[in-house]
Coordinates of C-alpha atoms in Angstrom, one line a residue:
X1241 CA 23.9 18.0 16.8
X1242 CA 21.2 19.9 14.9
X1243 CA 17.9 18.5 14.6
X1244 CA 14.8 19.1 13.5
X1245 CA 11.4 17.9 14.6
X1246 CA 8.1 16.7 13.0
X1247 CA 4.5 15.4 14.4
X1248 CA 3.4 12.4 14.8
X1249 CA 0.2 11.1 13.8
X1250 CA -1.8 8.3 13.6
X1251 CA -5.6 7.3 12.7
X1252 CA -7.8 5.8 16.2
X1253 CA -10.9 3.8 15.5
X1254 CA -13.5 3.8 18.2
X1255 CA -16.5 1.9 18.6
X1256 CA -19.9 3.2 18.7
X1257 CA -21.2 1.4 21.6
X1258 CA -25.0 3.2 22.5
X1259 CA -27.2 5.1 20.8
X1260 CA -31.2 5.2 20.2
X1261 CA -33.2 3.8 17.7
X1262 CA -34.1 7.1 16.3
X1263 CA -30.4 8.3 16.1
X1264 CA -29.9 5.2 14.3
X1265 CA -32.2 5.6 11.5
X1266 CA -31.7 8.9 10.6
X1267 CA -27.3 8.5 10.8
X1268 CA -28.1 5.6 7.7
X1269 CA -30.5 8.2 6.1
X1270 CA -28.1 11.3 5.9
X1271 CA -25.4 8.2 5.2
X1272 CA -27.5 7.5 2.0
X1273 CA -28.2 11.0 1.3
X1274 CA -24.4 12.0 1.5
X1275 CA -23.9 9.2 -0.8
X1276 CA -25.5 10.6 -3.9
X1277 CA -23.6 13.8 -2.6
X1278 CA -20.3 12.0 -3.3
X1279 CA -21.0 9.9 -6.2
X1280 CA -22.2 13.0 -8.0
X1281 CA -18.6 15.2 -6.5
X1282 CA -16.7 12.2 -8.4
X1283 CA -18.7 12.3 -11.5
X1284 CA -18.5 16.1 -11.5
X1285 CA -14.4 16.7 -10.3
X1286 CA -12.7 13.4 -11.0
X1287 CA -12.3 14.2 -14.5
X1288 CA -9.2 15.5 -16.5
X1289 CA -10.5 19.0 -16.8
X1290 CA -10.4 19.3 -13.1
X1291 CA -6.8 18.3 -13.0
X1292 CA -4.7 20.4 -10.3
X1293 CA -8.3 20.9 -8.6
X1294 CA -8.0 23.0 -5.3
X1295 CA -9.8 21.0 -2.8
X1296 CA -11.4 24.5 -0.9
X1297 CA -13.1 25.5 -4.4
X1298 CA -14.5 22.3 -4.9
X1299 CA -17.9 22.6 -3.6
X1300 CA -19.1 25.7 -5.2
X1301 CA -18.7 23.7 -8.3
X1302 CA -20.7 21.1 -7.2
X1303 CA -23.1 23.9 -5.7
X1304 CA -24.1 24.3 -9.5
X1305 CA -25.8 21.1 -10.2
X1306 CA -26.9 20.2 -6.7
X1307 CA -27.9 22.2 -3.4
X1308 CA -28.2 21.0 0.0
X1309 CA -32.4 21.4 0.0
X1310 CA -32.7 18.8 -3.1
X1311 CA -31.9 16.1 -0.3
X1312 CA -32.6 17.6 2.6
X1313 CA -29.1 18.0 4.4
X1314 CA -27.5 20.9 5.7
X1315 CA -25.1 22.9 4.0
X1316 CA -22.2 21.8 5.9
X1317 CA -22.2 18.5 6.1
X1318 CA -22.7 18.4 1.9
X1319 CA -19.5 20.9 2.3
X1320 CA -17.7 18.7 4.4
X1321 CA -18.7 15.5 2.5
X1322 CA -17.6 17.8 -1.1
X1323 CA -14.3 18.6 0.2
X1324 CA -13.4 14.9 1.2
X1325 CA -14.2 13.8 -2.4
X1326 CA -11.9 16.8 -3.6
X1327 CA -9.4 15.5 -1.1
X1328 CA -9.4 11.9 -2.2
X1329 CA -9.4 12.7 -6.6
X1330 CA -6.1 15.7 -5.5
X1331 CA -4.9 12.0 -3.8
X1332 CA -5.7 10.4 -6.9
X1333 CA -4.4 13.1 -9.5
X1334 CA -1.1 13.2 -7.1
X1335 CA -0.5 9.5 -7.9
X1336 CA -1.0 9.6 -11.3
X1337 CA 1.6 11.9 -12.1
X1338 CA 4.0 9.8 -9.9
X1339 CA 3.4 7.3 -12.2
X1340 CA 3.6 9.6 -15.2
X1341 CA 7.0 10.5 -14.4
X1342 CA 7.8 7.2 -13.9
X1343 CA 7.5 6.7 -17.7
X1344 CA 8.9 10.0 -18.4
X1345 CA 12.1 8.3 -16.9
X1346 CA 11.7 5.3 -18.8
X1347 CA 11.6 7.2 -21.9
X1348 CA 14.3 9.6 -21.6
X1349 CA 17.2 7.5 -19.9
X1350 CA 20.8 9.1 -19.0
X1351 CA 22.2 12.8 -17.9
X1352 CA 21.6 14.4 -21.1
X1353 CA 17.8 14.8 -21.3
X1354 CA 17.3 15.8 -16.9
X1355 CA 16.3 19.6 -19.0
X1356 CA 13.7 17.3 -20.9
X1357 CA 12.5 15.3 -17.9
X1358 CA 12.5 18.8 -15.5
X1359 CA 10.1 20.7 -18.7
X1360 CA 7.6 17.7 -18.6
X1361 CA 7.3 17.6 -14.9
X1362 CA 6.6 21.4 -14.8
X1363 CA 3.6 20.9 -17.6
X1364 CA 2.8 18.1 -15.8
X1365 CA 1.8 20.2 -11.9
X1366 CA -1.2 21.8 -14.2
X1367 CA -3.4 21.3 -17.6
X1368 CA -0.8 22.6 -19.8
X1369 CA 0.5 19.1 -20.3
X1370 CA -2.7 18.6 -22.5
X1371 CA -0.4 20.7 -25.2
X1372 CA 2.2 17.8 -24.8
X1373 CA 1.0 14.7 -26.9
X1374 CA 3.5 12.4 -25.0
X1375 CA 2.0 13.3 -21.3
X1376 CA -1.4 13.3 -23.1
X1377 CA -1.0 9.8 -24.2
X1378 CA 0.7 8.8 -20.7
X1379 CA -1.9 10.7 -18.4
X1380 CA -5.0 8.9 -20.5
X1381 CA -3.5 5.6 -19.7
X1382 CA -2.6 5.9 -16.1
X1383 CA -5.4 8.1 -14.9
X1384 CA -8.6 6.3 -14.1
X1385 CA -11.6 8.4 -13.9
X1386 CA -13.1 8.6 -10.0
X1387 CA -16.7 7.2 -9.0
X1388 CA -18.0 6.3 -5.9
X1389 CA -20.4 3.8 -4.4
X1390 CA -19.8 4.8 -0.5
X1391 CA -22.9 5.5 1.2
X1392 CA -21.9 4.6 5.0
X1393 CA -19.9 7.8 6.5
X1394 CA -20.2 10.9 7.1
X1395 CA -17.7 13.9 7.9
X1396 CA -17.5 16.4 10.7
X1397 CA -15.7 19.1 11.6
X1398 CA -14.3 20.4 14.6
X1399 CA -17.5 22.7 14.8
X1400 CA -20.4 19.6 13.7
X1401 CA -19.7 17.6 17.3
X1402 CA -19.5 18.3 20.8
X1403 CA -17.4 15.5 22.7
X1404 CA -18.4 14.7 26.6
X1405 CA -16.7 13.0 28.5
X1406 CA -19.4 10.1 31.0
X1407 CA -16.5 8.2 33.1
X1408 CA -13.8 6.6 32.2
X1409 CA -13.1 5.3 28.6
X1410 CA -16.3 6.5 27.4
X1411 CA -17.7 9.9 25.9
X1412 CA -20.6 11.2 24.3
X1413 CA -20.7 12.6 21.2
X1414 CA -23.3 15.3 20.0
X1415 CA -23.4 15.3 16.1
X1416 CA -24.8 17.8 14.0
X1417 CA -28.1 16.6 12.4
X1418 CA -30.8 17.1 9.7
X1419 CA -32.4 19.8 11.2
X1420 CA -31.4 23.3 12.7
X1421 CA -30.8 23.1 16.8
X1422 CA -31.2 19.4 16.8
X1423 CA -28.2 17.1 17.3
X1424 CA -27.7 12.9 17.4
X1425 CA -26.1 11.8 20.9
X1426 CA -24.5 8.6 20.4
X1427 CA -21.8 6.6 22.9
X1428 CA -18.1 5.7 22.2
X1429 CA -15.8 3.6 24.4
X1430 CA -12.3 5.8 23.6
X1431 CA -9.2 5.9 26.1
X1432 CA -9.0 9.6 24.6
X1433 CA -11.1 12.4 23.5
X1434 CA -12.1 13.4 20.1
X1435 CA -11.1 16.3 18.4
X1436 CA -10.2 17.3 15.2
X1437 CA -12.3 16.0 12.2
X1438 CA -13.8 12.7 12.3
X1439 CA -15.6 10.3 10.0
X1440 CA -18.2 7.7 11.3
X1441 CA -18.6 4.7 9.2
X1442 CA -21.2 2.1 9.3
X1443 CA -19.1 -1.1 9.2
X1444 CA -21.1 -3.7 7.5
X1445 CA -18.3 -6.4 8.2
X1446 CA -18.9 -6.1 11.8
X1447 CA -22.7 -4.7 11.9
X1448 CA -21.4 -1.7 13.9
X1449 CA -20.6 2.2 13.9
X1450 CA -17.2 3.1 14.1
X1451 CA -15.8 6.3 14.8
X1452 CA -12.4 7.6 12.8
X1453 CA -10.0 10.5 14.1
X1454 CA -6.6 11.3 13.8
X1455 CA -4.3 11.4 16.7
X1456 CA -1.1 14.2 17.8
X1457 CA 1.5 11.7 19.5
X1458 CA 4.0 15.1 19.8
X1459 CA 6.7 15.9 18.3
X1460 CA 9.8 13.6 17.0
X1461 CA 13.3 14.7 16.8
X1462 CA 15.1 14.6 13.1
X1463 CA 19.1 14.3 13.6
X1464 CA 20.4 16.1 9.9
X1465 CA 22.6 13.1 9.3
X1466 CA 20.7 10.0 9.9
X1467 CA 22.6 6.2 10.1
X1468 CA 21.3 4.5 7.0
X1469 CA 20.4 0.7 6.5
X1470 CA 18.9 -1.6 4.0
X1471 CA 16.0 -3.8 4.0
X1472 CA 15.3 -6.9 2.5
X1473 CA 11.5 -7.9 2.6
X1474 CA 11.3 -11.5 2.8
X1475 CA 8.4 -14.5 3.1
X1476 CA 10.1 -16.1 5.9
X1477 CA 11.0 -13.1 7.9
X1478 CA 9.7 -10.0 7.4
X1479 CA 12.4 -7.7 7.1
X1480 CA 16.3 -8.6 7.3
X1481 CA 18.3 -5.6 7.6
X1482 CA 22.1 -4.6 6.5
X1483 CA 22.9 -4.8 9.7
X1484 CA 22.7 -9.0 10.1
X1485 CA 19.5 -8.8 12.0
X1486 CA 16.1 -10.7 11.0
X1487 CA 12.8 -9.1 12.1
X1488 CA 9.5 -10.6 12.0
X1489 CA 11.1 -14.3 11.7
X1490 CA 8.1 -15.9 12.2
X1491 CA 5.6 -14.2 9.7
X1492 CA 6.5 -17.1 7.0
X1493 CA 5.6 -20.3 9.4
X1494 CA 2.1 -18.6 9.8
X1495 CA 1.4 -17.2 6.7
X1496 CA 2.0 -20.7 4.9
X1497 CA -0.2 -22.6 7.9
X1498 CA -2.8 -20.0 6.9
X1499 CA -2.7 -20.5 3.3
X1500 CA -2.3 -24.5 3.8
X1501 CA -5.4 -24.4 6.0
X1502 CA -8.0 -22.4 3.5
X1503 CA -6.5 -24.8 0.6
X1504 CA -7.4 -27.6 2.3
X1505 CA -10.7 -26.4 3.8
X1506 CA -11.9 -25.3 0.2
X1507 CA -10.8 -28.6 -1.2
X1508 CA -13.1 -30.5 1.4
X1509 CA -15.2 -27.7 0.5
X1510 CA -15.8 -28.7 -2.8
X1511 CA -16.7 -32.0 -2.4
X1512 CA -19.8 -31.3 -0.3
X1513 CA -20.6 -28.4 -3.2
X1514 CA -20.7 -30.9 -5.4
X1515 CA -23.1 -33.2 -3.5
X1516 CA -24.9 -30.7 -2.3
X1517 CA -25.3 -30.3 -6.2
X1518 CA -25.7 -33.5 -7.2
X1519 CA -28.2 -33.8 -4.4
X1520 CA -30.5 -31.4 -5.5
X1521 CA -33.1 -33.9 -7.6
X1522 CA -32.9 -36.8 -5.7
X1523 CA -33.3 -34.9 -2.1
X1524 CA -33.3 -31.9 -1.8
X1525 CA -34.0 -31.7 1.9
X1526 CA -30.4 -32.9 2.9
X1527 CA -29.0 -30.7 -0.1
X1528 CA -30.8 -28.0 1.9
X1529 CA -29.1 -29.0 4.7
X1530 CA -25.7 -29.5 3.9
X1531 CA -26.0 -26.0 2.1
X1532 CA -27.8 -24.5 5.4
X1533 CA -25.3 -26.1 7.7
X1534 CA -22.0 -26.6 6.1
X1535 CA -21.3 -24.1 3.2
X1536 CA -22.0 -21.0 4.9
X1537 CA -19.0 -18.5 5.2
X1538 CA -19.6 -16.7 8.4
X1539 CA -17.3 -19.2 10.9
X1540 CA -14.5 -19.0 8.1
X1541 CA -14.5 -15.4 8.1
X1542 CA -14.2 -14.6 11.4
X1543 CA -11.7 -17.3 11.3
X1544 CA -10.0 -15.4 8.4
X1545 CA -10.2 -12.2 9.6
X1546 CA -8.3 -13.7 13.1
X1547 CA -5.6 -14.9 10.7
X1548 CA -4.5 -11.5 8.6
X1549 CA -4.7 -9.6 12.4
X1550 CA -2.5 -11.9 13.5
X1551 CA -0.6 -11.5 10.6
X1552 CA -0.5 -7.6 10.6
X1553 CA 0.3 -7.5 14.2
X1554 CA 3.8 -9.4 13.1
X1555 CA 4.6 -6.9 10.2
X1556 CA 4.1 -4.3 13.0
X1557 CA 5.9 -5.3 15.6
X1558 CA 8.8 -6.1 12.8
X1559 CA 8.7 -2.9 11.6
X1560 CA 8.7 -1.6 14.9
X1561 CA 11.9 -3.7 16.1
X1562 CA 13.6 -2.0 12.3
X1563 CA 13.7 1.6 13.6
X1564 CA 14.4 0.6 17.4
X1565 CA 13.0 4.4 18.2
X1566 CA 16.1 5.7 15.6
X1567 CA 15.5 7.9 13.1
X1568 CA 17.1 5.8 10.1
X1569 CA 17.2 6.7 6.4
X1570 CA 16.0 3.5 5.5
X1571 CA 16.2 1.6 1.6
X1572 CA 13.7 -1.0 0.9
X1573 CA 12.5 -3.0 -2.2
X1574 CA 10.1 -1.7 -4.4
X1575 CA 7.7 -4.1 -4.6
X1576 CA 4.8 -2.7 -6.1
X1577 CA 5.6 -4.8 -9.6
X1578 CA 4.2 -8.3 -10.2
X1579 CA 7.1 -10.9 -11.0
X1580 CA 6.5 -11.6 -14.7
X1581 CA 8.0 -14.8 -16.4
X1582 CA 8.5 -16.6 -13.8
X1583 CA 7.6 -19.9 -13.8
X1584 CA 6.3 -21.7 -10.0
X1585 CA 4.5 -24.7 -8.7
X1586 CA 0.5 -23.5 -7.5
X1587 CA 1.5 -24.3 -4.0
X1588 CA 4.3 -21.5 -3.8
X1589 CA 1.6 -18.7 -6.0
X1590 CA -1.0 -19.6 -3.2
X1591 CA 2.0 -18.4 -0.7
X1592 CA 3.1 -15.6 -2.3
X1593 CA -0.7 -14.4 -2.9
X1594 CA -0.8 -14.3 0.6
X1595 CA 2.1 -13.1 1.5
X1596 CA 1.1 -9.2 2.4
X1597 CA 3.8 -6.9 1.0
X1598 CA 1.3 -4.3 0.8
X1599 CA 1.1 -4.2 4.6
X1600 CA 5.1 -4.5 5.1
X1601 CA 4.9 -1.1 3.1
X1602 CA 2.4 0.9 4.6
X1603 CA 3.9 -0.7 8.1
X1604 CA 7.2 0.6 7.4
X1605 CA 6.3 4.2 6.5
X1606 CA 3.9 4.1 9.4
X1607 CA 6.9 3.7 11.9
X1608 CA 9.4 5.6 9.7
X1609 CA 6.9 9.1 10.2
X1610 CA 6.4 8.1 14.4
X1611 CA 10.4 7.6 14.0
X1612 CA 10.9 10.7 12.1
X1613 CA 12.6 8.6 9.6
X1614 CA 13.1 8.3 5.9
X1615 CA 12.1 5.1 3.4
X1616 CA 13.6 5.4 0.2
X1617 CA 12.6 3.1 -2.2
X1618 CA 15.0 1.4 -4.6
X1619 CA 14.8 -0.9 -7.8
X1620 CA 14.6 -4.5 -6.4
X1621 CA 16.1 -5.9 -9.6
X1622 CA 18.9 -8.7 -8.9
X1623 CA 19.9 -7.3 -5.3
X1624 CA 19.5 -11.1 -4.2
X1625 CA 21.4 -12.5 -7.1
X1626 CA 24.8 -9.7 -6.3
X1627 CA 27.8 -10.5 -4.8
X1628 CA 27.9 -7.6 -2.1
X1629 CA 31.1 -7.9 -1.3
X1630 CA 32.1 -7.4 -5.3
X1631 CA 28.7 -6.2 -6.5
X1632 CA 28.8 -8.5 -9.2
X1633 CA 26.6 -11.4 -10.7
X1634 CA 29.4 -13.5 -9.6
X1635 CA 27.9 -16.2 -7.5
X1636 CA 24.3 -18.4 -7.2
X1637 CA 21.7 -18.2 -5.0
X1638 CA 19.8 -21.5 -3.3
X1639 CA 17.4 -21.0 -0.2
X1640 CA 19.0 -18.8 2.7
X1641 CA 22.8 -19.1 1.5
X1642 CA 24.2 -17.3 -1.3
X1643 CA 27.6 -18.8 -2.5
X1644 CA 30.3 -16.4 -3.6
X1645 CA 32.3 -17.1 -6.9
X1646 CA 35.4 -18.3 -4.4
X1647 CA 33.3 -20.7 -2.4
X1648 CA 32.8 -18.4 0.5
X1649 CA 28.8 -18.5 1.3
X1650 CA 27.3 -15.5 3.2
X1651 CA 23.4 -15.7 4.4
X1652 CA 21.1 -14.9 1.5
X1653 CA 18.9 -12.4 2.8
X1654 CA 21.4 -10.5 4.6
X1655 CA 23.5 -10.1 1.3
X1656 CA 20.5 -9.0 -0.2
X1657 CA 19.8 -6.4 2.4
X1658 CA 23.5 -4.8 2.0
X1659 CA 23.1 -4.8 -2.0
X1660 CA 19.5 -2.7 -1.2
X1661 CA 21.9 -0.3 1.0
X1662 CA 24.5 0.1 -1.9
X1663 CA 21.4 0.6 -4.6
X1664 CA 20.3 3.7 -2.6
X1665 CA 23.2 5.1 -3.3
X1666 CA 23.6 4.0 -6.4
X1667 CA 24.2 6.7 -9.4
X1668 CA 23.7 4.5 -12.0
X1669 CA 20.8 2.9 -10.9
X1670 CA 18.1 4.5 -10.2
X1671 CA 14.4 3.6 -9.0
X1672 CA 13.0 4.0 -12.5
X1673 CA 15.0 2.0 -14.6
X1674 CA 13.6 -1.3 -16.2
X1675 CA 15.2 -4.6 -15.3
X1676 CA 16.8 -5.2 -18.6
X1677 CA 18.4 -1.5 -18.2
X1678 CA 19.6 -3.1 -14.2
X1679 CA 21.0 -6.2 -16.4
X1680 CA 23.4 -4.2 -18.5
X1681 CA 25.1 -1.9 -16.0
X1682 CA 25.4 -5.0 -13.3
X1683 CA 27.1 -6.9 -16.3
X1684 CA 28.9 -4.1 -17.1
X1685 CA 30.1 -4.0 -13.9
X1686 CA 31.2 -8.2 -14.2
X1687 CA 33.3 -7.6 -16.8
X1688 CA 35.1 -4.9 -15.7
X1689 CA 35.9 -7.4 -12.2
X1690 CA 36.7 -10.0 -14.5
X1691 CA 39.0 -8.4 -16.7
X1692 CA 41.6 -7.3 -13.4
X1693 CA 41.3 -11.6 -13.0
X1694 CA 42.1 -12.0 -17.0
X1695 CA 39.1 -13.7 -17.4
X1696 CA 36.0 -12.7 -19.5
X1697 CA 32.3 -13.3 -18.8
X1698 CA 32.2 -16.4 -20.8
X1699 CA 35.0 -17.8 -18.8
X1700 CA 32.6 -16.9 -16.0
X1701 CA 29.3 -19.0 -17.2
X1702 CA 31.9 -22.1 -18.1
X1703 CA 33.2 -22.2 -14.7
X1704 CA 30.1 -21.8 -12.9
X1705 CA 30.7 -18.6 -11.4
X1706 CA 27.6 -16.7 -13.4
X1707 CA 24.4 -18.1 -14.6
X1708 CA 23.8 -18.9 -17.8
X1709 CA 20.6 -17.0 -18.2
X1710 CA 22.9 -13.8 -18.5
X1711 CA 24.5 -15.0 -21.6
X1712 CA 21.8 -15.4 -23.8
X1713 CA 20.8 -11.2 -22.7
X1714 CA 22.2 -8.7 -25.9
X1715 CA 23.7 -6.7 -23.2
X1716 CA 26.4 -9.7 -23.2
X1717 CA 27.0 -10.3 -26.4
X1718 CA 27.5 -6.7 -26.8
X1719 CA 30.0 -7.2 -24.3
X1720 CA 32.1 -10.1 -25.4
X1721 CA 32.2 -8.7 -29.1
X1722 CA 33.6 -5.7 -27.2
X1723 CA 30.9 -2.9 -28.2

């Protein structure tokens, strides 16, 4: 079989774990000084005029309005510090027009306007959409101009550090300073040595220096024709895949023990605000205390911060268990939407608030690039309300078990999971499409089943078999007045 191969990468954070007092102070002063570097690079390149900004002329723009001597730095950290900015708003810019097109899709919907779509997309890679009042009106809204408030890093390059290595698991690293000749030793316990460019970052969290780099795990072999498989991201478990197989199973017992435990320490919480506050007049030595001694939030983060690790290291070791070491062509969710409309008790929002779909993405794409694999993402609407044996709205929904229009009932997330498998290949659906447009084709689609059975969709809602929120859609009155 032909394959092809790709790298794999992944970020490494190191502690800083010795350096002087000296080194110290003058790491937070270039830290400080870097940061008016990069609040100025935002100000200057994050705005529309500098759209389709090529990040290696960036800094001779910003060599205009400020030079290295003004703070004291040398050129090439400012350089280095320039380019990251012109790195992150290209990042920026790159997402924008993802979400541009987005709306382009929206607007033109079917086959006949793919030359419209295609012209928009092409004025959209450079300035010349500016002539287009559509993308005009559609870049203004989703582009939000850059600034920057981060004064604890600094970059280096491969050439502003020497790395040592002392013994085991520890190396030194020489950085480049503020003056000429002179560099800043500082300590790091790493099972690896440091190359490439890194970024150290004063972590206020943990009261610590930290040491970023990105690591070459080797290649990964790419089979051409990869096995495919749908994903259904869930509360309870994390993933459940076409296949019949539940990953991460027990991410929903200790996400909701989380969420239950900060509810009911902020409710106990609140009492003692309020007589620390009521306290205040009449003693204000206990109120002192009870503010000194019990409403501090140091234990509770720590505690907090035990909670999401434990948390993440679930999603990852789901997400890990989903590829197996195969390289899949993997469809998940989209689930970068809010649920409008929907109405829920306070107990199930705190939940879902914490539930971390955020990190089952970024998880999932991590191990689909060490996997050499490919996440497609598809429109989420309805795949847990289909039938996906029929791919109709035929049936209902309750908890884990999804009960088929004949009385059959299959397990809920699983059936969900194969209708996300049949939506990536879907030619009528398509990512972009809104969930009223989803509505129509999937009713469509109900009919046309229902007609082969003689029956027609309001036969369906009297005998149960579809819900009764459908009816009340145009899409199906269109369709029963036969339009």
């Amino acid at each position: 079989m032909k394959v092809d191969t790709a790298k794999k990468r992944s970020t490494q954070i190191v502690p800083v774990i010795g350096m002087s007092e000296l080194v110290q102070a003058e790491l937070l002063s270039t830290m400080k000084k870097l940061g008016i570097v990069r609040s100025e690079s935002y100000n200057k390149l994050g705005s529309i005029s500098h759209w389709g900004l090529d990040w290696k002329k960036a800094y001779p723009e910003v060599r205009i309005f400020r030079t290295p001597d003004t703070l004291g730095l040398p050129a090439k950290l400012m350089e280095w510090t320039v380019s990251d900015v012109a790195k992150a708003i290209t990042a920026q810019q790159a997402a924008c027009a993802d979400a541009v097109i987005k709306k382009v899709y929206k607007r033109f919907p079917g086959k006949d306007n793919q030359k419209t779509i295609k012209e928009l997309c092409k004025q959209l890679k450079s300035l010349a959409f500016l002539d287009s009042p559509l993308l005009h009106r559609f870049v203004r809204k989703e582009f939000q101009r850059g600034h920057s408030w981060v004064k604890n890093q600094i970059v280096y390059q491969q050439g502003g550090y020497n790395c040592r290595r002392l013994y085991r698991n520890t190396y030194q690293l020489e950085l480049a300073g503020l003056r000429r000749g002179k560099r800043n030793k500082i300590i790091v316990r790493s099972n690896r040595k440091i190359k490439g460019q890194i970024r150290l970052i004063y972590n206020q969290s943990l009261s610590r220096f930290e040491v970023h780099f990105l690591v070459d795990h080797g290649q990964v072999k790419i089979p051409v024709k990869r096995r495919s498989l749908g994903l259904d991201k869930g509360y309870t478990e994390a993933f459940y895949d076409s296949d019949g197989q539940a990953h991460g199973k027990e991410l929903g017992e200790v996400t909701t023990k989380k969420s239950d435990r900060i509810c009911a320490k902020n409710r106990n919480r609140g009492k003692l605000w309020a007589l620390h506050r009521k306290l205040e007049k009449t003693d204000p030595a206990k109120s002192a205390r009870i503010l000194e001694n019990n409403l501090t939030r140091k234990t509770e983060n720590k505690r907090y911060r035990q909670d999401q690790l434990e948390i993440k290291a679930i999603i990852g070791a789901a997400s890990k268990s989903v590829f197996g070491g195969e390289s899949l062509k993997v469809f998940a969710e989209n689930l970068t939407q809010p649920i409008r409309n929907k109405r829920q008790s306070k107990a199930m929002s705190r939940k879902l608030n914490s539930w971390m779909k955020g990190k089952l993405r970024d998880s999932l794409q991590k191990w689909a690039n060490w996997t050499g694999s490919v996440v497609t993402e598809v429109q989420p609407s309805y795949t847990s309300q289909i039938d996906s044996v029929t791919g109709t709205l035929l049936g209902k929904r309750s908890g884990d078990s999804f009960t088929r229009f004949n009385g059959v009932v299959l397990q809920a997330d699983y059936n969900a999971a194969k209708n996300v498998l049949a939506r990536g290949t879907d030619k009528e659906i398509t990512r972009y499409m809104s969930k009223t447009e989803v509505q129509a084709v999937l009713l469509r689609r109900t009919a046309r089943f229902l007609e082969g059975m003689g029956l027609s969709l309001l036969d369906a809602v009297e005998l149960g078999w579809l819900n009764c929120k459908h009816s009340k859609t145009r899409a199906f009155k269109q369709l029963l007045n036969g339009i």
